[in-house]
Short mmCIF file of C-alpha atoms and ligand atoms in Angstrom, two decimals:
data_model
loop_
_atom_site.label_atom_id
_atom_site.label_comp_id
_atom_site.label_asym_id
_atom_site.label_seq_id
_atom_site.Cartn_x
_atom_site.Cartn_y
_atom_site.Cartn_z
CA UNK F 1284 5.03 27.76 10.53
CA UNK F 1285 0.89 27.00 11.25
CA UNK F 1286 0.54 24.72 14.17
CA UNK F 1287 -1.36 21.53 12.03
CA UNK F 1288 -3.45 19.44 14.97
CA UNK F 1289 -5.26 16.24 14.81
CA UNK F 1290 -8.31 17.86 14.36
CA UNK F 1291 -6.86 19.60 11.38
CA UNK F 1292 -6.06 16.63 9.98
CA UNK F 1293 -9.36 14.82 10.71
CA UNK F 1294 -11.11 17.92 9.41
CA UNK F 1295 -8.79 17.75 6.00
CA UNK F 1296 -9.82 14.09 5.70
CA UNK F 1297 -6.12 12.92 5.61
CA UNK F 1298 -5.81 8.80 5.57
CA UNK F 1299 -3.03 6.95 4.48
CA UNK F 1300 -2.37 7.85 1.11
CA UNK F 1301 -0.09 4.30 0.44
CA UNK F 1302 -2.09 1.68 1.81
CA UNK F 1303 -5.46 1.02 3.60
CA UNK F 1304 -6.65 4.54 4.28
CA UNK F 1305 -6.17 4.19 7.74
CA UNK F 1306 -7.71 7.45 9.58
CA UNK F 1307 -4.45 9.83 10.46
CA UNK F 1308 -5.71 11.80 12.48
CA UNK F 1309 -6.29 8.74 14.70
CA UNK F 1310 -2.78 7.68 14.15
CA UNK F 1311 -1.14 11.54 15.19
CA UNK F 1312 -3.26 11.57 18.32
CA UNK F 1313 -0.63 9.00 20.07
CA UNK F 1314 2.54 9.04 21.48
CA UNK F 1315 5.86 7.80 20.04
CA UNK F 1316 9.13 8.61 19.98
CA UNK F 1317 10.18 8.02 16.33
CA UNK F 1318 7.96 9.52 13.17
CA UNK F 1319 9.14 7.22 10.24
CA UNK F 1320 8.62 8.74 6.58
CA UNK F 1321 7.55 5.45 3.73
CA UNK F 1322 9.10 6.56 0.68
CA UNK F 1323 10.44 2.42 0.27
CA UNK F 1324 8.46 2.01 -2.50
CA UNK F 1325 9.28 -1.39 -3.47
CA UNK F 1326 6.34 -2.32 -5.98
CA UNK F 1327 8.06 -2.44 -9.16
CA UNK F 1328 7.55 0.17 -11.78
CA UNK F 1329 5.71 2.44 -9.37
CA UNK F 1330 7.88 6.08 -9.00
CA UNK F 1331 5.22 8.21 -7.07
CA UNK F 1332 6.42 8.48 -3.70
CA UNK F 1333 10.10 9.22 -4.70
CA UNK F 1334 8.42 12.04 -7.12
CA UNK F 1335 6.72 13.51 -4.93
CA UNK F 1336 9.53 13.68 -2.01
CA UNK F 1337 11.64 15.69 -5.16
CA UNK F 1338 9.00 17.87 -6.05
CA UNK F 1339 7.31 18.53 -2.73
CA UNK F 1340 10.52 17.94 -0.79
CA UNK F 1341 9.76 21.10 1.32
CA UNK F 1342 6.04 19.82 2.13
CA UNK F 1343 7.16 16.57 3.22
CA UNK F 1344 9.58 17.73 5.96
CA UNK F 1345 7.06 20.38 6.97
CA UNK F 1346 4.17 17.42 7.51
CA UNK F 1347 7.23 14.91 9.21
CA UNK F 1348 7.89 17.97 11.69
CA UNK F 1349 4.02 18.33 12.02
CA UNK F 1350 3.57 14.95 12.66
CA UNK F 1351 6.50 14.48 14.97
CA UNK F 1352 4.78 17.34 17.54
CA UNK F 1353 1.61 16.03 17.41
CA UNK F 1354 3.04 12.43 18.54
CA UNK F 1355 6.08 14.04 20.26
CA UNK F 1356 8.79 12.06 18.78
CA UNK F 1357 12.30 13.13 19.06
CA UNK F 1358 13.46 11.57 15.84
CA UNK F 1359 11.90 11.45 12.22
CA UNK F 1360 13.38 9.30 9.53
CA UNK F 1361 12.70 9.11 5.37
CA UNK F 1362 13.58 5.83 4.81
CA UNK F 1363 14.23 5.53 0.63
CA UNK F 1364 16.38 3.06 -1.64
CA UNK F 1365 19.52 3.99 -1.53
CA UNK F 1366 19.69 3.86 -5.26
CA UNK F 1367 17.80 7.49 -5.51
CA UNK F 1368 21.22 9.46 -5.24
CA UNK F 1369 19.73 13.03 -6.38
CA UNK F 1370 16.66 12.54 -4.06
CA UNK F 1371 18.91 11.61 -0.75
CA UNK F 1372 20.90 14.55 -1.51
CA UNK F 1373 18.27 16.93 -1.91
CA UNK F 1374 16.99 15.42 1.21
CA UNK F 1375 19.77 15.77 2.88
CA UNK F 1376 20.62 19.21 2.11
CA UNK F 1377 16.92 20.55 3.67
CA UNK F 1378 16.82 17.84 6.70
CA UNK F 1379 16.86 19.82 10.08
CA UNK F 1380 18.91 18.42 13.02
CA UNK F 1381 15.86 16.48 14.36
CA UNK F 1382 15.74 14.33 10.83
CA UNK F 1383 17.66 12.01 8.94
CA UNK F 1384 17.35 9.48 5.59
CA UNK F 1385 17.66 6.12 5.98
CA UNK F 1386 19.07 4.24 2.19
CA UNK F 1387 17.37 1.48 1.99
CA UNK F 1388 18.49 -1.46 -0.45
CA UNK F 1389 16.42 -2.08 -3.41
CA UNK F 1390 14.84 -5.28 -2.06
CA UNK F 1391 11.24 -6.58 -1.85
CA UNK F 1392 8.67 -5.94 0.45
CA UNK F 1393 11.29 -2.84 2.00
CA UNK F 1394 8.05 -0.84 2.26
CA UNK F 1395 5.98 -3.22 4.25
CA UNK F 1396 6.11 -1.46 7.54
CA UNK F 1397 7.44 -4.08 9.91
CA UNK F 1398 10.28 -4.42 7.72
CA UNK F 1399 10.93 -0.70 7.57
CA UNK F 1400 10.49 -0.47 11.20
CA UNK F 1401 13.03 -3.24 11.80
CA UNK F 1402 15.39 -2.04 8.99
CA UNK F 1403 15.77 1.45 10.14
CA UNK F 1404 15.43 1.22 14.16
CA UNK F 1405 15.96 -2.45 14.73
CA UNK F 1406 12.94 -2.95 16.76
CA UNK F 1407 10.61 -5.94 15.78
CA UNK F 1408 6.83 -5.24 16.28
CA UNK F 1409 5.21 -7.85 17.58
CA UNK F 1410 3.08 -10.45 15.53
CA UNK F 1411 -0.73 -8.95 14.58
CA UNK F 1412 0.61 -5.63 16.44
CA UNK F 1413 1.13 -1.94 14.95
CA UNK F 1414 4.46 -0.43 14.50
CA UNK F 1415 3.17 2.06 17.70
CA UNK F 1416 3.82 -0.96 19.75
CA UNK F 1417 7.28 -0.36 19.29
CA UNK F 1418 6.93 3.62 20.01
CA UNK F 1419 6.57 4.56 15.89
CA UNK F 1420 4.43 5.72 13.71
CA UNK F 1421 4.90 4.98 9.93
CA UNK F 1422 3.42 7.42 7.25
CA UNK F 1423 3.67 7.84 3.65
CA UNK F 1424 5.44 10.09 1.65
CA UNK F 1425 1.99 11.66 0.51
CA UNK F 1426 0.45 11.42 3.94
CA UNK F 1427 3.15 13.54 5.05
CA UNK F 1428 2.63 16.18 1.94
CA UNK F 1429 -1.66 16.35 3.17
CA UNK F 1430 -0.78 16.53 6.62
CA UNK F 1431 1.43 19.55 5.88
CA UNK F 1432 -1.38 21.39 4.25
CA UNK F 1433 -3.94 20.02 6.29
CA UNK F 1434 -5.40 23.41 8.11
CA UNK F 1435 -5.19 24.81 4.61
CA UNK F 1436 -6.66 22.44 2.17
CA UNK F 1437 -8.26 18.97 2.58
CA UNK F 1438 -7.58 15.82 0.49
CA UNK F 1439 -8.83 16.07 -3.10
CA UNK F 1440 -5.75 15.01 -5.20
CA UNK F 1441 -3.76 11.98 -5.99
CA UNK F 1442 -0.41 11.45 -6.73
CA UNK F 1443 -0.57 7.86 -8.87
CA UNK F 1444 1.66 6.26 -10.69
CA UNK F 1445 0.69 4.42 -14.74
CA UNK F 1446 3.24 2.01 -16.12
CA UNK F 1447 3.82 -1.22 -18.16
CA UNK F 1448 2.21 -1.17 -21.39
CA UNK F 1449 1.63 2.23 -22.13
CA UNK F 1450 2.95 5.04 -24.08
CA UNK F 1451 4.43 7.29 -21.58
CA UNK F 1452 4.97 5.93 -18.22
CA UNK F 1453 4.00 9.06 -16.00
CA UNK F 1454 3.51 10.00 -12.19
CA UNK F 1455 0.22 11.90 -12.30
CA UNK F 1456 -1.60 14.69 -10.22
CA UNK F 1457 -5.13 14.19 -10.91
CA UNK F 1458 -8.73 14.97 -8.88
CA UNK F 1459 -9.50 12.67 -6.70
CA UNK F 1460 -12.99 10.90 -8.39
CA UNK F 1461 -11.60 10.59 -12.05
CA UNK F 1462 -11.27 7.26 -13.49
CA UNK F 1463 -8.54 4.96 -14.14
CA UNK F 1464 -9.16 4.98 -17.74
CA UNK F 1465 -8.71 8.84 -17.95
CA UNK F 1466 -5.31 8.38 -16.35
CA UNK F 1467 -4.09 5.71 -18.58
CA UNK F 1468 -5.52 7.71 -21.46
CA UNK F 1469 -3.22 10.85 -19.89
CA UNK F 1470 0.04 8.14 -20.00
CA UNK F 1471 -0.55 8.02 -24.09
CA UNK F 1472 -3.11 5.17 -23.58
CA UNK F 1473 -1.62 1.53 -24.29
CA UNK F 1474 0.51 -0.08 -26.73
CA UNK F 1475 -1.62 -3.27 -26.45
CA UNK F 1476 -5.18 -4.57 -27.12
CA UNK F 1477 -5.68 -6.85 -24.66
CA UNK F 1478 -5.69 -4.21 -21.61
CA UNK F 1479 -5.83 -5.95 -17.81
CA UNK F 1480 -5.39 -3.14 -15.26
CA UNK F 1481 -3.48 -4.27 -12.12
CA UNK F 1482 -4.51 -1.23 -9.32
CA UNK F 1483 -1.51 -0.43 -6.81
CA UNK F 1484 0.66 -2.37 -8.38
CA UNK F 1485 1.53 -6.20 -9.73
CA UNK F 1486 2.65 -7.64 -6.09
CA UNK F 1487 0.28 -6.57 -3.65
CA UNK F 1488 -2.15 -5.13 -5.61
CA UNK F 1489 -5.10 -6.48 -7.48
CA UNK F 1490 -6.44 -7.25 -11.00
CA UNK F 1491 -9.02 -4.02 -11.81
CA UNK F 1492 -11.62 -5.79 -14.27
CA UNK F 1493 -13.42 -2.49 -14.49
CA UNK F 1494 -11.23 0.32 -15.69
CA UNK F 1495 -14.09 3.45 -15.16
CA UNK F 1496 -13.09 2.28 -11.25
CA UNK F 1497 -12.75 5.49 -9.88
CA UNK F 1498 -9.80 6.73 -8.45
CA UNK F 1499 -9.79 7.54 -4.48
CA UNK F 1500 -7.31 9.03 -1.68
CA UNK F 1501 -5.44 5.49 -1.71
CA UNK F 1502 -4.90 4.78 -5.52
CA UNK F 1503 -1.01 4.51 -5.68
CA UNK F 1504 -0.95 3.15 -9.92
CA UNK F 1505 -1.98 1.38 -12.54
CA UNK F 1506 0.09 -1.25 -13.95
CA UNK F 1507 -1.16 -2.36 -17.69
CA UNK F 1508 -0.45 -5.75 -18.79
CA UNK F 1509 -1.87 -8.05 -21.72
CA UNK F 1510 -3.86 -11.28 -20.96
CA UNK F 1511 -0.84 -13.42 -21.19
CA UNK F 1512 1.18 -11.64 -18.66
CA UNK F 1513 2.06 -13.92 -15.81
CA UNK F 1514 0.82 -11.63 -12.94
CA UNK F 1515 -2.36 -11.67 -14.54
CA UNK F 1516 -2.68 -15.86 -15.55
CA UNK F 1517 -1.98 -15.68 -11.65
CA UNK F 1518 -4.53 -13.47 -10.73
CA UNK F 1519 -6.73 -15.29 -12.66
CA UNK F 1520 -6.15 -18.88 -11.28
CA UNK F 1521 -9.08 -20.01 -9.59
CA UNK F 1522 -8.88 -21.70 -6.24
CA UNK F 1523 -9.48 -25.43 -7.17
CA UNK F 1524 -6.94 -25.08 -9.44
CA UNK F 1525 -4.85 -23.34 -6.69
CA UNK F 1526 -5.44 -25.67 -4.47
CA UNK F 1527 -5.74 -29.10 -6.46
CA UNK F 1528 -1.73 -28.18 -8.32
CA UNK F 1529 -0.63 -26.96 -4.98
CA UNK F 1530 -1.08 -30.41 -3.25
CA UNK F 1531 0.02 -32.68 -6.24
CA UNK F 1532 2.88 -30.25 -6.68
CA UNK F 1533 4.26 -29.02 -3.41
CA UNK F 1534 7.09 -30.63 -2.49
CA UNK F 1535 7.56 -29.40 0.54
CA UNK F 1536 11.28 -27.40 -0.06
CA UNK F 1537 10.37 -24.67 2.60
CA UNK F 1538 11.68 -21.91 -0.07
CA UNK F 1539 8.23 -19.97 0.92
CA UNK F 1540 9.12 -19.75 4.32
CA UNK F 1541 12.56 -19.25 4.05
CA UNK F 1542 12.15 -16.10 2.09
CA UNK F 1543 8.93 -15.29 3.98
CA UNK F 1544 9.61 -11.70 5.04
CA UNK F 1545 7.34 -11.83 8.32
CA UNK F 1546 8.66 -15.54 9.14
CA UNK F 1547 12.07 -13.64 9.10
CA UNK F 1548 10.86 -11.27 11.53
CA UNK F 1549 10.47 -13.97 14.06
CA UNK F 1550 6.49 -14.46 13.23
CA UNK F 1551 4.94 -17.54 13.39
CA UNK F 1552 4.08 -17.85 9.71
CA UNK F 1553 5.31 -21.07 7.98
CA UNK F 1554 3.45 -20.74 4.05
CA UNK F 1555 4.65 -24.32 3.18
CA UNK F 1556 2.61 -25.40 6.75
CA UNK F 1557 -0.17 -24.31 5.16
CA UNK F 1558 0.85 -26.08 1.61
CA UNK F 1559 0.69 -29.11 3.44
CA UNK F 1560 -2.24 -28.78 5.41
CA UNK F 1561 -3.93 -29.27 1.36
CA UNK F 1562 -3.05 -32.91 1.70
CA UNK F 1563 -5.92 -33.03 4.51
CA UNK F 1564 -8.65 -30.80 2.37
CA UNK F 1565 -8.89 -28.36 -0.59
CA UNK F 1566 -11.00 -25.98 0.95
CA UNK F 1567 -8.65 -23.89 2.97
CA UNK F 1568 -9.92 -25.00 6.22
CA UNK F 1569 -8.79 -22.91 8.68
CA UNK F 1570 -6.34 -24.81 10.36
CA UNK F 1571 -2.81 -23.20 10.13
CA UNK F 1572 -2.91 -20.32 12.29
CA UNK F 1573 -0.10 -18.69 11.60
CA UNK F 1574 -1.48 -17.77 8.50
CA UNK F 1575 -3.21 -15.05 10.20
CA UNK F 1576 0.28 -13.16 10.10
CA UNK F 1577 0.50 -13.55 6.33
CA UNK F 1578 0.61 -9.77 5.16
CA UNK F 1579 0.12 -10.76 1.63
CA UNK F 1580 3.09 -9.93 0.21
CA UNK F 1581 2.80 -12.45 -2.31
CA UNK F 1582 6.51 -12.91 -2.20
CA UNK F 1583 6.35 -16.89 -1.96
CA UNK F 1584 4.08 -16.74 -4.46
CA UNK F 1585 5.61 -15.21 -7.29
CA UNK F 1586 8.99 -15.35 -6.49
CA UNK F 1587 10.11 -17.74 -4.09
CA UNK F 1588 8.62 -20.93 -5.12
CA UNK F 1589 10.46 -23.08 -7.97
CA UNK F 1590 7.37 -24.73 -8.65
CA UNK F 1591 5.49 -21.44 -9.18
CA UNK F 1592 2.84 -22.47 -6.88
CA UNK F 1593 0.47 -20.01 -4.38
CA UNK F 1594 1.24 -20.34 -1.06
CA UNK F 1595 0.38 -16.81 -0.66
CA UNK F 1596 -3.22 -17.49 -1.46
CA UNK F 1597 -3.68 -20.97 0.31
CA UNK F 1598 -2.23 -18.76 3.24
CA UNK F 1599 -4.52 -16.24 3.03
CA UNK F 1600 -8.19 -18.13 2.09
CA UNK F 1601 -6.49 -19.56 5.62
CA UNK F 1602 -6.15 -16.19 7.26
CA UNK F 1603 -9.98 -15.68 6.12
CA UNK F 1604 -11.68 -18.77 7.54
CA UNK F 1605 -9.50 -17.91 10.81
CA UNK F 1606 -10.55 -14.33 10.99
CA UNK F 1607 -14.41 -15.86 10.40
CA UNK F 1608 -14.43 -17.92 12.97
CA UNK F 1609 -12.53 -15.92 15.38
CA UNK F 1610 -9.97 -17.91 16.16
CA UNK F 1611 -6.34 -16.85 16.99
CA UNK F 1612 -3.45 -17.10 19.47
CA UNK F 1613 -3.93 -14.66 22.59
CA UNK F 1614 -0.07 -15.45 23.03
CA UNK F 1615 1.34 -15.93 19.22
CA UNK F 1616 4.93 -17.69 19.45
CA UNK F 1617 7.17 -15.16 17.89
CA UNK F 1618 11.09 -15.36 17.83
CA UNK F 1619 12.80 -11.71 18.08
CA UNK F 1620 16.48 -12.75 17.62
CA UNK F 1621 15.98 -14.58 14.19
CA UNK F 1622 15.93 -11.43 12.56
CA UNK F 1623 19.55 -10.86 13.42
CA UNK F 1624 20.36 -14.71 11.95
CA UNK F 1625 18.43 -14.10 8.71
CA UNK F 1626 16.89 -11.21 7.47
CA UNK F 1627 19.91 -9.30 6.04
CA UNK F 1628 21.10 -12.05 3.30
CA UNK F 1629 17.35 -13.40 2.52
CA UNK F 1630 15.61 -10.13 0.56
CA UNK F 1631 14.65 -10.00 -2.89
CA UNK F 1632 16.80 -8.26 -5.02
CA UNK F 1633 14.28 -5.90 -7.27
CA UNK F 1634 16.36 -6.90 -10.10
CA UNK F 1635 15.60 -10.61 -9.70
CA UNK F 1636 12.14 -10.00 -9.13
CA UNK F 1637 11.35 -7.98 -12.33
CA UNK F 1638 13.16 -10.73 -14.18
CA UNK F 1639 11.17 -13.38 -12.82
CA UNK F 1640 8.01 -11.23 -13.41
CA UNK F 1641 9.06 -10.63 -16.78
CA UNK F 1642 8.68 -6.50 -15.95
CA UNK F 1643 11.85 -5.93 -17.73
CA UNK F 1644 10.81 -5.20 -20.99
CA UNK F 1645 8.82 -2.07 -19.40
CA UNK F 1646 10.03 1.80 -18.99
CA UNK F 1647 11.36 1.75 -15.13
CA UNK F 1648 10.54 5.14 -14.84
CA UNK F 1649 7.44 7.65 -13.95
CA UNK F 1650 8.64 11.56 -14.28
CA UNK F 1651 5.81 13.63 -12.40
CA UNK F 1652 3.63 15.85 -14.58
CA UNK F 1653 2.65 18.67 -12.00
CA UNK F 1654 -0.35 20.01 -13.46
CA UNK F 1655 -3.74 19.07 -12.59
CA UNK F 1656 -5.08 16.25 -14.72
CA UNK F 1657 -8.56 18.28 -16.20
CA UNK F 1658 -12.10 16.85 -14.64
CA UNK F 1659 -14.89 17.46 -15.87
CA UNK F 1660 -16.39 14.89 -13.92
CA UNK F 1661 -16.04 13.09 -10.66
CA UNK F 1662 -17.20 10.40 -8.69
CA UNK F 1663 -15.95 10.57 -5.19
CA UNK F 1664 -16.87 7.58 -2.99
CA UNK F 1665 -18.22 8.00 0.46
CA UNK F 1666 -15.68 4.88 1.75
CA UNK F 1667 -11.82 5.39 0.66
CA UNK F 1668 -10.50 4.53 4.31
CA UNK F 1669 -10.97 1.94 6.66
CA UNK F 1670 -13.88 2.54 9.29
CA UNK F 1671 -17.42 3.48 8.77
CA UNK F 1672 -18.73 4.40 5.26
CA UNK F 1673 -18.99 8.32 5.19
CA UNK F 1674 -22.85 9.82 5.03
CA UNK F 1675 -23.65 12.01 2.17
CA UNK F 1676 -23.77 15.64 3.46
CA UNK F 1677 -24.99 17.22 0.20
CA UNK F 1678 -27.87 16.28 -2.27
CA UNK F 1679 -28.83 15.84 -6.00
CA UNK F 1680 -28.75 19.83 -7.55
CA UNK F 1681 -26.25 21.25 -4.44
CA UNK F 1682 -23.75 23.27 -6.02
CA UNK F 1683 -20.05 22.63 -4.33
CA UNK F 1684 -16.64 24.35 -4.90
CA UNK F 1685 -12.93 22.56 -4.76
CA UNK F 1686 -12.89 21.16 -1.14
CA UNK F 1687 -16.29 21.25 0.29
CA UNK F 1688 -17.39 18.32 2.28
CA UNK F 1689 -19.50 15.72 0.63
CA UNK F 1690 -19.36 12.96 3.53
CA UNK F 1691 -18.71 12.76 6.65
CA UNK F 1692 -18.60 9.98 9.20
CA UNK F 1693 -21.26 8.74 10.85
CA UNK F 1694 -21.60 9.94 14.57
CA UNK F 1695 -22.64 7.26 17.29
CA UNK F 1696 -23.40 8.40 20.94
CA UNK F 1697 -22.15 11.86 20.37
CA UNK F 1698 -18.89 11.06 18.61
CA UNK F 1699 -18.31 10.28 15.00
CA UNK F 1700 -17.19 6.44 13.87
CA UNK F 1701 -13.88 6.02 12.86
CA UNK F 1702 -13.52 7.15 9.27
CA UNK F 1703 -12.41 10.51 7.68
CA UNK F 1704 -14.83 13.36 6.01
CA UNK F 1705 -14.56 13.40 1.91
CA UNK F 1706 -14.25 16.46 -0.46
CA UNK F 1707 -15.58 17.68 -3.62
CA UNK F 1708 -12.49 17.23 -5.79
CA UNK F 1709 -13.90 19.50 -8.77
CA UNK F 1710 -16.50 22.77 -8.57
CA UNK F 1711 -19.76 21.80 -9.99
CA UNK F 1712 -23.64 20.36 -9.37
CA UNK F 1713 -24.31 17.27 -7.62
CA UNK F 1714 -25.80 14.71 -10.16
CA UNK F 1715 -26.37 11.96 -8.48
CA UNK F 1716 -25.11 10.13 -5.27
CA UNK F 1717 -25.99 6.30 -5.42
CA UNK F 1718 -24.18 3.02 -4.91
CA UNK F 1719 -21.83 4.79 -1.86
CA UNK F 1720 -20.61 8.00 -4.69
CA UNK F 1721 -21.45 11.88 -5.02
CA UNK F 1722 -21.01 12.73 -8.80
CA UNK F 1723 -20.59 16.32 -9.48
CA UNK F 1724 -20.16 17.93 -12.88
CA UNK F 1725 -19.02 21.14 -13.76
S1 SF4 Z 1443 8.27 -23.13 -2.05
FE1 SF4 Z 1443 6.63 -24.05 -3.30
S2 SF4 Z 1443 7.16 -26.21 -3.45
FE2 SF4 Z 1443 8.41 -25.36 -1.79
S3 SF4 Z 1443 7.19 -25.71 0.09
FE3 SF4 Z 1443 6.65 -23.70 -0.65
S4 SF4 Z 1443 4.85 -24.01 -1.95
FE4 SF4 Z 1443 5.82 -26.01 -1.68
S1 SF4 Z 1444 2.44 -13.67 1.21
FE1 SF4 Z 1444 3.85 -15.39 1.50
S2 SF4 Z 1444 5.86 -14.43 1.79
FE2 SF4 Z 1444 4.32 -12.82 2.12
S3 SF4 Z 1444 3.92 -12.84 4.34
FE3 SF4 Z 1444 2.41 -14.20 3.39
S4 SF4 Z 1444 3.31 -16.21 3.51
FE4 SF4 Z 1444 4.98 -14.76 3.83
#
């Protein structure tokens, strides 16, 4: 096997491929004991990660192994609902010693990282800290695959996943730069007329009002749903009327923070505090801050609350003002042994939640479709991680192949910002780079 480095993986412009596009490279350059493997996948109707682990199951073990040297860890774990039989089989028949699976049960958030942390080691990272603070590092399924490949190939596909209303609900490989539109039109194309997009999926993710957005190294799905849907009248609130219903209708049950995954944790994060700091104002003054622990899980939101109110967005316009006017705890309050009391009997069955969410009259599935969705043109943005905004390395009439660099970081004082280089996804002419994209066409 190659020896895969940091540098490697900086080069290949690896970030996390299920979340924020954090930098990996940055991540792998630490030191931890345990290498943890997300393949939770808790968003309903989203089937990516757990396709790719059975397609690429060899890749995956290869990058957890790669990863685990680079950070040293003794241990790596691919933590996955336990309801995947075949996968955890197949897993478990290719695992070397220094690996195991962890079933998870099919609960909501089970992917959010704390929770997977605590679930499969126990340990509880502190409030506003990084699972490294407990000796781990946490990457996805398709993190792992990239970092695998990493001194071979760089980052220019996506796995993602397009359900709800469409014809055939798929898990698709396409170029990174196509648009979301192409890859619904690949799932069949919809069975309705009144098309919302939600990108990454209906809990966490967000409400896509322009469906040529194009798709980059963190796209994880598409979720189509008509106007009427209630993730999307939700989305769509605005936040007086968030905020005025909220205080005339909040009774003040607790149900948010009883189900509150990260108030289970031990963190001081109380949603119906913040409900009832709307009594004072309507403006989400920052003045709760515990919301700044809030990780936007939505949970209380759209499950928890028999009034269907949305503590989850009071908390965070909280979490905003806070973070604007820098204010926080040095010392947050945080409780480690309530865990132990709570967590296990308090998690949202995924049944319950796709009833609630009315997700049930949708395909639950997303077979992969392994060949290369065709591009004839791309867009590929010069931002798709957190850090600094790439610089374009090419210009208008360049010709590129599949994989040459078409951004890199900045560098400042000698060493380049955090951030990770991009890739031409397609072979082709540069066309145009404005608004933060290279377009190439073949
Ligand atoms: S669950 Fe709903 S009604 Fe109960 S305290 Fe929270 S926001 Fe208010
Ligand atoms: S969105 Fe709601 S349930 Fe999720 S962490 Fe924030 S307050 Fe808790």
């Amino acid at each position: 096997m190659s020896r895969v480095t940091p540098e490697h993986v900086f080069q290949a412009g690896v970030v996390g491929a299920g979340g924020a596009g954090f930098p990996t490279h940055v991540k792998l350059g630490a030191r931890a004991d345990h290498v943890l493997i997300n393949a939770a996948e808790c968003e309903p109707l989203l089937h990516k990660d757990k396709e790719v682990l059975r397609e690429y199951v060899d890749g995956v073990i290869e990058g957890t192994a790669r990863a685990m040297e680079m950070v040293g860890a003794e241990r790596g774990v691919v933590g996955i609902k336990e309801k995947y039989h075949a996968v955890i089989d197949l897993l478990r028949s290719k695992l070397p010693a220094s690996m195991d699976v962890a079933p998870l049960r099919d609960a909501y958030p089970a992917g959010d990282e704390f929770i997977m942390v605590y679930d499969i080691l126990g340990r509880v990272i502190p409030p506003g800290g990084i699972p490294l603070a407990v000796g781990t590092v946490v990457m996805n399924v398709e993190t792992a695959l990239n970092v695998a490949r990493a001194d071979q190939q760089p980052v220019t596909e996506k796995f993602l996943s397009i359900a709800g209303a469409v014809a055939e609900p798929v898990t698709l490989r396409v170029p990174v730069g196509v648009t979301l539109a192409e890859c619904v039109a690949a799932a069949g194309g919809t069975t309705i007329d009144d098309v919302n997009y939600m990108g990454g999926g209906v809990m966490m993710g967000y409400l896509e009002e322009n469906h040529d957005a194009l798709v980059t190294k963190t796209t994880g799905g598409v979720i189509v749903l008509g106007d009427d849907h209630v993730v999307v009248r939700r989305r769509r609130q605005t936040w007086n009327d968030v905020a005025r219903i909220g205080r005339s209708a909040c009774d003040q049950c607790s149900y948010c923070t009883e189900l509150c995954p990260r108030y289970l944790l031990g963190h001081p994060i109380e949603p119906h505090l913040a409900m009832r700091s709307l009594e004072f104002n309507l403006v989400g003054e920052a003045n709760v801050i515990g919301t700044a622990y809030c990780c936007e899980c939505n949970l209380c939101s759209l499950y928890s609350c028999p009034e269907d109110l949305d503590p989850k967005n009071v908390c965070t316009q909280n979490k905003r003002r806070l973070a604007a006017e820098k204010r926080r705890w040095e010392n947050p309050p945080f409780n480690p042994r309530r865990p132990e009391l709570h967590m296990e009997n308090r998690k949202a069955p995924m049944g319950r939640l796709m009833q609630k969410l009315g997700l049930k009259r949708f395909r639950n599935v997303g077979p992969l479709r392994d060949e290369l969705l065709p591009a004839r043109r791309v867009g590929i943005k010069l931002q798709q991680h957190i850090g600094a905004p790439c610089e374009s390395s090419v210009a208008v009439g360049d010709r590129v192949e599949r994989g040459t660099v078409v951004g890199r970081p900045p560098v400042n004082d000698g060493k380049p910002a955090l951030g990770a280089p991009v890739h031409a996804s397609i072979a082709g002419a540069v066309t145009a780079i404005e608004d933060g994209v290279v377009w190439i066409e073949q």
